[in-house]
Short mmCIF file of C-alpha atoms in Angstrom, two decimals:
data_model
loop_
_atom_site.label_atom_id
_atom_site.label_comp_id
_atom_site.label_asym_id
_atom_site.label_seq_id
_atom_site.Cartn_x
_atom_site.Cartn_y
_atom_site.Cartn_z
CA UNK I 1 -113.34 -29.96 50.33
CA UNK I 2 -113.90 -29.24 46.50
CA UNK I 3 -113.23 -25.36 47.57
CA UNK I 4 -109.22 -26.09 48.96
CA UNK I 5 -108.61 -28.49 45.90
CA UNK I 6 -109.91 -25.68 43.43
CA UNK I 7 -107.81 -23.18 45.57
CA UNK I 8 -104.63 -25.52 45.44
CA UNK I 9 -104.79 -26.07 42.11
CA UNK I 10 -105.32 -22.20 41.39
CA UNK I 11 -102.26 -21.95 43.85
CA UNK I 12 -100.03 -23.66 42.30
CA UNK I 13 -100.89 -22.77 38.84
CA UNK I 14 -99.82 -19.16 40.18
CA UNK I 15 -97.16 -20.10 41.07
CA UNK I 16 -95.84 -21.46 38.24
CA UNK I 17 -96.68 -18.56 35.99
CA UNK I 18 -94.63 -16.15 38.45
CA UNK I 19 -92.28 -18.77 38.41
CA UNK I 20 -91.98 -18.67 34.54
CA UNK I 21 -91.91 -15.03 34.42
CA UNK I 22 -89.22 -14.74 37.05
CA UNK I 23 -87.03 -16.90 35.10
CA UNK I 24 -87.54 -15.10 32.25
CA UNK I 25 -87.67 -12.21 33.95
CA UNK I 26 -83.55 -12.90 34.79
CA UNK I 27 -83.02 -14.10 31.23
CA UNK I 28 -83.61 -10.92 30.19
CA UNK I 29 -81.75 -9.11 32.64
CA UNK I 30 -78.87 -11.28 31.99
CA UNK I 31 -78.73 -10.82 28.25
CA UNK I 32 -78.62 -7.01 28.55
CA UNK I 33 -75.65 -6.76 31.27
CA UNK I 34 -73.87 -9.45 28.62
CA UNK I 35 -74.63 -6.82 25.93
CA UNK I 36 -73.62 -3.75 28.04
CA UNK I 37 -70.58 -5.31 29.24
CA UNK I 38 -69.66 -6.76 25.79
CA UNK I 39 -70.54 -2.92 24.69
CA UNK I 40 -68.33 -1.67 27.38
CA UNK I 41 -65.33 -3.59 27.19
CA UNK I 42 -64.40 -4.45 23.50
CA UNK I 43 -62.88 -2.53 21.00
CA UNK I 44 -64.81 -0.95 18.32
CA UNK I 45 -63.16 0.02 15.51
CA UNK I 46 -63.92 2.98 12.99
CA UNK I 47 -62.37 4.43 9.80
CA UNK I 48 -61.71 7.91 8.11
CA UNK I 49 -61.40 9.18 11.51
CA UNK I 50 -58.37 11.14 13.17
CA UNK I 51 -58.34 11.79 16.98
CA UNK I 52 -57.22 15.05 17.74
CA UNK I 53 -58.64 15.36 21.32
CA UNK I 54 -59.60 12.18 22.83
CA UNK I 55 -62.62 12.25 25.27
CA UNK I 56 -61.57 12.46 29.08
CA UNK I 57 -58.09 13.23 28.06
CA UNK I 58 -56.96 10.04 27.50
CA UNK I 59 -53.79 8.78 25.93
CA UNK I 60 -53.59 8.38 22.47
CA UNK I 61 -51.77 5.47 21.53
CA UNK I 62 -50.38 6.34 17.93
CA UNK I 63 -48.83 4.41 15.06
CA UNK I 64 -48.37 4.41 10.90
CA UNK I 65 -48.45 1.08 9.24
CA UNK I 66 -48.11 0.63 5.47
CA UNK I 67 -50.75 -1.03 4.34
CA UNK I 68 -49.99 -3.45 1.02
CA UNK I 69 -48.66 -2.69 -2.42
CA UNK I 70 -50.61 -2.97 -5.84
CA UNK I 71 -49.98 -2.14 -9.22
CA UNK I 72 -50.98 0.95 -10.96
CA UNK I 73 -51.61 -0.29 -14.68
CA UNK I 74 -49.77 0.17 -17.72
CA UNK I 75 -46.56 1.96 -15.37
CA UNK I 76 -43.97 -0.23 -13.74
CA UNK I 77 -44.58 1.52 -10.25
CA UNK I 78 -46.77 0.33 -7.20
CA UNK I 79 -48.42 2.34 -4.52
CA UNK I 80 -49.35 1.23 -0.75
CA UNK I 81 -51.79 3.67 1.41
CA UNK I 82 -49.51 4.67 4.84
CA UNK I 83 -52.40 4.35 7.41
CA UNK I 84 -52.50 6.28 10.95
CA UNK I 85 -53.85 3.86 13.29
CA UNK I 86 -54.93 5.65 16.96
CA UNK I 87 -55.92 3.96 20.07
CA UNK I 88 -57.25 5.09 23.39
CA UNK I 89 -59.47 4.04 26.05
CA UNK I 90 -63.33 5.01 25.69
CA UNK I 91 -65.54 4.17 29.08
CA UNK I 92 -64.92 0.35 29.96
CA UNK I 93 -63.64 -0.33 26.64
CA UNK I 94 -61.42 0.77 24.01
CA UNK I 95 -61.79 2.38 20.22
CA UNK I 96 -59.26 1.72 17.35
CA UNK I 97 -59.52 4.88 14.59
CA UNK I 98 -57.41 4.51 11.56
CA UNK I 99 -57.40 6.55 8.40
CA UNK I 100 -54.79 6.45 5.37
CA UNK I 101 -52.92 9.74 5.63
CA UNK I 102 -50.46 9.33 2.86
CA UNK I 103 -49.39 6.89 -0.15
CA UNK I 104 -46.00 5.37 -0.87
CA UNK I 105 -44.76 4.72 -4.15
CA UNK I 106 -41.80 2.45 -5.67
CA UNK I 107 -40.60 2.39 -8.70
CA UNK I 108 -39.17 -0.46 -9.83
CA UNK I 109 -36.75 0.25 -12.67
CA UNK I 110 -35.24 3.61 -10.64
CA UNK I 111 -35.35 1.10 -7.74
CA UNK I 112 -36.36 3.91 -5.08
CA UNK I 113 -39.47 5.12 -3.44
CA UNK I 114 -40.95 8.29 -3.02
CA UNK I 115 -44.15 9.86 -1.18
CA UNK I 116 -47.26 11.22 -2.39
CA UNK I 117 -46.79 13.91 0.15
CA UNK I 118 -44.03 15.68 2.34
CA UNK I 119 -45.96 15.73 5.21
CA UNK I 120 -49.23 13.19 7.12
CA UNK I 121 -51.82 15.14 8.33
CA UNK I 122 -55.44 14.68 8.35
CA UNK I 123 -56.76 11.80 6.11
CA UNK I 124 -56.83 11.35 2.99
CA UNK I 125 -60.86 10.50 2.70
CA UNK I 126 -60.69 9.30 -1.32
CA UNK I 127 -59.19 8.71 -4.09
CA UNK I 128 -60.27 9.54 -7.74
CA UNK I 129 -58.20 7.74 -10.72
CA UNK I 130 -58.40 9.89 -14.17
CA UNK I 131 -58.14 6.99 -17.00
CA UNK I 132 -57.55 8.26 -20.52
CA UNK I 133 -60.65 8.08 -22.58
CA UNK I 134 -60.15 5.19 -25.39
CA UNK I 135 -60.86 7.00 -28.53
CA UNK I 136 -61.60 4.02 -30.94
CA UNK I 137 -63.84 2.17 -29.39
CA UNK I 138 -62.53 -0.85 -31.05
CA UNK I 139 -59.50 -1.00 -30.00
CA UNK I 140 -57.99 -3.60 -27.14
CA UNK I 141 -55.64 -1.35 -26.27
CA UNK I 142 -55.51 -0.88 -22.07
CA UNK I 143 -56.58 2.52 -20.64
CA UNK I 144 -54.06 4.03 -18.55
CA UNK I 145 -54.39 6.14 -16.12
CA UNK I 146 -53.20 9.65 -16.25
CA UNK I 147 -53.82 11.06 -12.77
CA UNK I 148 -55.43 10.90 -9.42
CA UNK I 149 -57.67 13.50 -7.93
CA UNK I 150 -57.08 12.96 -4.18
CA UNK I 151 -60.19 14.23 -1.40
CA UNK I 152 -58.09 15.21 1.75
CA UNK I 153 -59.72 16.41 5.46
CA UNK I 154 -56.70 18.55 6.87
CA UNK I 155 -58.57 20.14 9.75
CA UNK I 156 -61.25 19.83 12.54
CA UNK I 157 -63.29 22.80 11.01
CA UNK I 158 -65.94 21.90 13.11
CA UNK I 159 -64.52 21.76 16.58
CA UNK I 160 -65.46 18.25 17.67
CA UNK I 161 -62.10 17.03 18.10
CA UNK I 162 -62.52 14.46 15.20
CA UNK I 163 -61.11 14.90 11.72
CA UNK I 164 -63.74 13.30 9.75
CA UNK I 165 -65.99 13.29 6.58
CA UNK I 166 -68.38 16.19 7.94
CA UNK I 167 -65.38 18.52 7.90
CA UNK I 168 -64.37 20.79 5.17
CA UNK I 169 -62.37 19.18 2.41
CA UNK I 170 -59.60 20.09 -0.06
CA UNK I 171 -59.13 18.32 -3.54
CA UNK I 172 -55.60 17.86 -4.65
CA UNK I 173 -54.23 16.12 -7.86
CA UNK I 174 -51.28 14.21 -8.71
CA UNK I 175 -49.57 11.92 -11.80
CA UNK I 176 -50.63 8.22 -12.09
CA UNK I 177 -47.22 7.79 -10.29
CA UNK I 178 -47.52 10.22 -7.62
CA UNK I 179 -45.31 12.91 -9.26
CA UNK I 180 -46.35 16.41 -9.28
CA UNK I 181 -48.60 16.53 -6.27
CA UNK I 182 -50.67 19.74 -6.02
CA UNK I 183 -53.86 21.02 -3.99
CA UNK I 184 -56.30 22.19 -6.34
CA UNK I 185 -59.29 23.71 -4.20
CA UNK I 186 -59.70 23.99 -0.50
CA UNK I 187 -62.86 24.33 2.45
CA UNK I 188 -65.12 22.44 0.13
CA UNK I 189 -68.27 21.67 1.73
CA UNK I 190 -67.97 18.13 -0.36
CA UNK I 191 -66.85 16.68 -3.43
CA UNK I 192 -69.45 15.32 -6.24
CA UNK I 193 -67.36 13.67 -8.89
CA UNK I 194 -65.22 13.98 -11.91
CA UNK I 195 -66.17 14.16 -15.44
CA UNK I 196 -64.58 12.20 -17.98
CA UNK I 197 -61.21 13.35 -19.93
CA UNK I 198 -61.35 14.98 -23.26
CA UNK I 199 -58.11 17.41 -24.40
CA UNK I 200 -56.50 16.57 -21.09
CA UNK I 201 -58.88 18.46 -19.44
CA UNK I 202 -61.37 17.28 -16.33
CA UNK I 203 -64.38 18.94 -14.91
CA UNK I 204 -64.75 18.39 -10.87
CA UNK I 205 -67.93 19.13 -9.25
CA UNK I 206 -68.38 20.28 -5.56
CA UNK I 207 -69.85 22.61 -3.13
CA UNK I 208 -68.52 25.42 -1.74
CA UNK I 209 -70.44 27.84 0.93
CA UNK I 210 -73.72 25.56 0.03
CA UNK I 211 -72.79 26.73 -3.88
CA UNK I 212 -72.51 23.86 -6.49
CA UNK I 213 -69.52 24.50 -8.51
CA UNK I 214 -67.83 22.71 -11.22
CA UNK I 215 -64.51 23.79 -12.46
CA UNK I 216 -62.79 22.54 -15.41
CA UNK I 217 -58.96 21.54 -14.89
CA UNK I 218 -56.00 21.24 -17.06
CA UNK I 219 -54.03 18.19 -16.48
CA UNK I 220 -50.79 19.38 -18.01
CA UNK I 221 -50.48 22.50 -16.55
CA UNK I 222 -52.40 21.11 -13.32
CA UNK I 223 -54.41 24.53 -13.33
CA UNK I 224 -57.84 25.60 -13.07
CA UNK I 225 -58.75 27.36 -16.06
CA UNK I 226 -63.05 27.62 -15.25
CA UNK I 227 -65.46 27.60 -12.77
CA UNK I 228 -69.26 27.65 -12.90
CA UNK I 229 -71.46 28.49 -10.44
CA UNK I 230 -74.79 27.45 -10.39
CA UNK I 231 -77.73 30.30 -9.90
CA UNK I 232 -79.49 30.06 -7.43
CA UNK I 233 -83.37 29.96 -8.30
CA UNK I 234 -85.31 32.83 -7.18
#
């Protein structure tokens, strides 16, 4: 008798731990197909990205929007970024890519606006402002900018049918206003900063077929008049 209450009693415990585990069992299961579909069916959205080949050939829903206006200091002129925003359908979900591709300026006392380039293509990946170096380091005078080097990603040098940071890059440069705009060096590997300004003149750094470079650039003339490899050690 002692025997079938033991055996009951281990019975039923077992059953309640395989109960237990079931139920968690389907907890489990449940969270992950609420985290694949949520995975599956919402939009993810990325930047510095252009779509030149979606995957499956799907659509590409395209679209600039001007993105809002701010003042560059010490000129009476604002700029706004002119984004490329691209849409398209990825598995069960969807995938928003937007990248600025251009910037707009206005100037308020010739009451007109004008582009920083002709043409949008690629992305424009960074921007760079140039102040003017405060000589007296007492003064309160404002420093103003003089110029803007701009990083730009024209092409998919790589073949992945993305335009994106890992491509090769071009450095162009253009007035505080967005006058003047000129490309300065092209199929960079990457860019690695700007020096300060001394005689109008800037130093850029970068690397170019896995060479660091610098080159030193005159502002006026917008020209490069150096460039410095660095040896390789042997």
């Amino acid at each position: 008798m002692k025997f079938n209450v033991f055996f009951r009693f281990v019975w039923s415990l077992n059953a309640l731990i395989i109960l237990a585990a079931g139920s968690l069992s389907l907890a489990l299961l449940a969270l992950s197909a609420y985290s694949l579909i949520r995975q599956y069916t919402s939009q993810t959205q990325v930047s510095n990205v252009v779509v030149s080949e979606p995957p499956q050939n799907n659509a590409v829903s395209t679209k600039s929007l001007i993105g809002n206006f701010s003042k560059i200091e010490g000129i009476e002129i604002v700029k706004a970024p002119i984004y490329l925003s691209q849409e398209f359908q990825y598995r069960y979900g969807s995938k928003e890519a937007s990248s600025i591709q251009n910037y707009i300026f206005y100037d308020s006392v010739q009451k007109s606006f004008s582009l920083l380039r002709s043409t949008n293509q690629g992305l424009i990946l960074s921007t760079i402002p140039l102040p003017e170096i405060d000589r007296n380091p007492d003064s309160n005078a404002k420093v103003l900018p003089i110029a803007d080097l701009y990083v730009i990603i024209e092409n998919d040098t790589n073949n992945d049918q993305r335009i994106t940071e890992i491509d090769q890059k071009s450095l162009a440069i253009a007035d505080a206003s967005g006058k003047r705009f000129k490309m300065l060096l092209a199929n960079m590997d990457d860019f690695k900063g700007a020096s300060g300004i001394k005689d109008n003149r800037v130093s850029v750094f970068y690397t170019l077929a896995n060479q660091l470079k610098v080159s030193e650039v005159d502002l006026r003339s917008q020209e490069i008049i150096s460039t410095t490899t660095m040896e390789a050690k042997r």
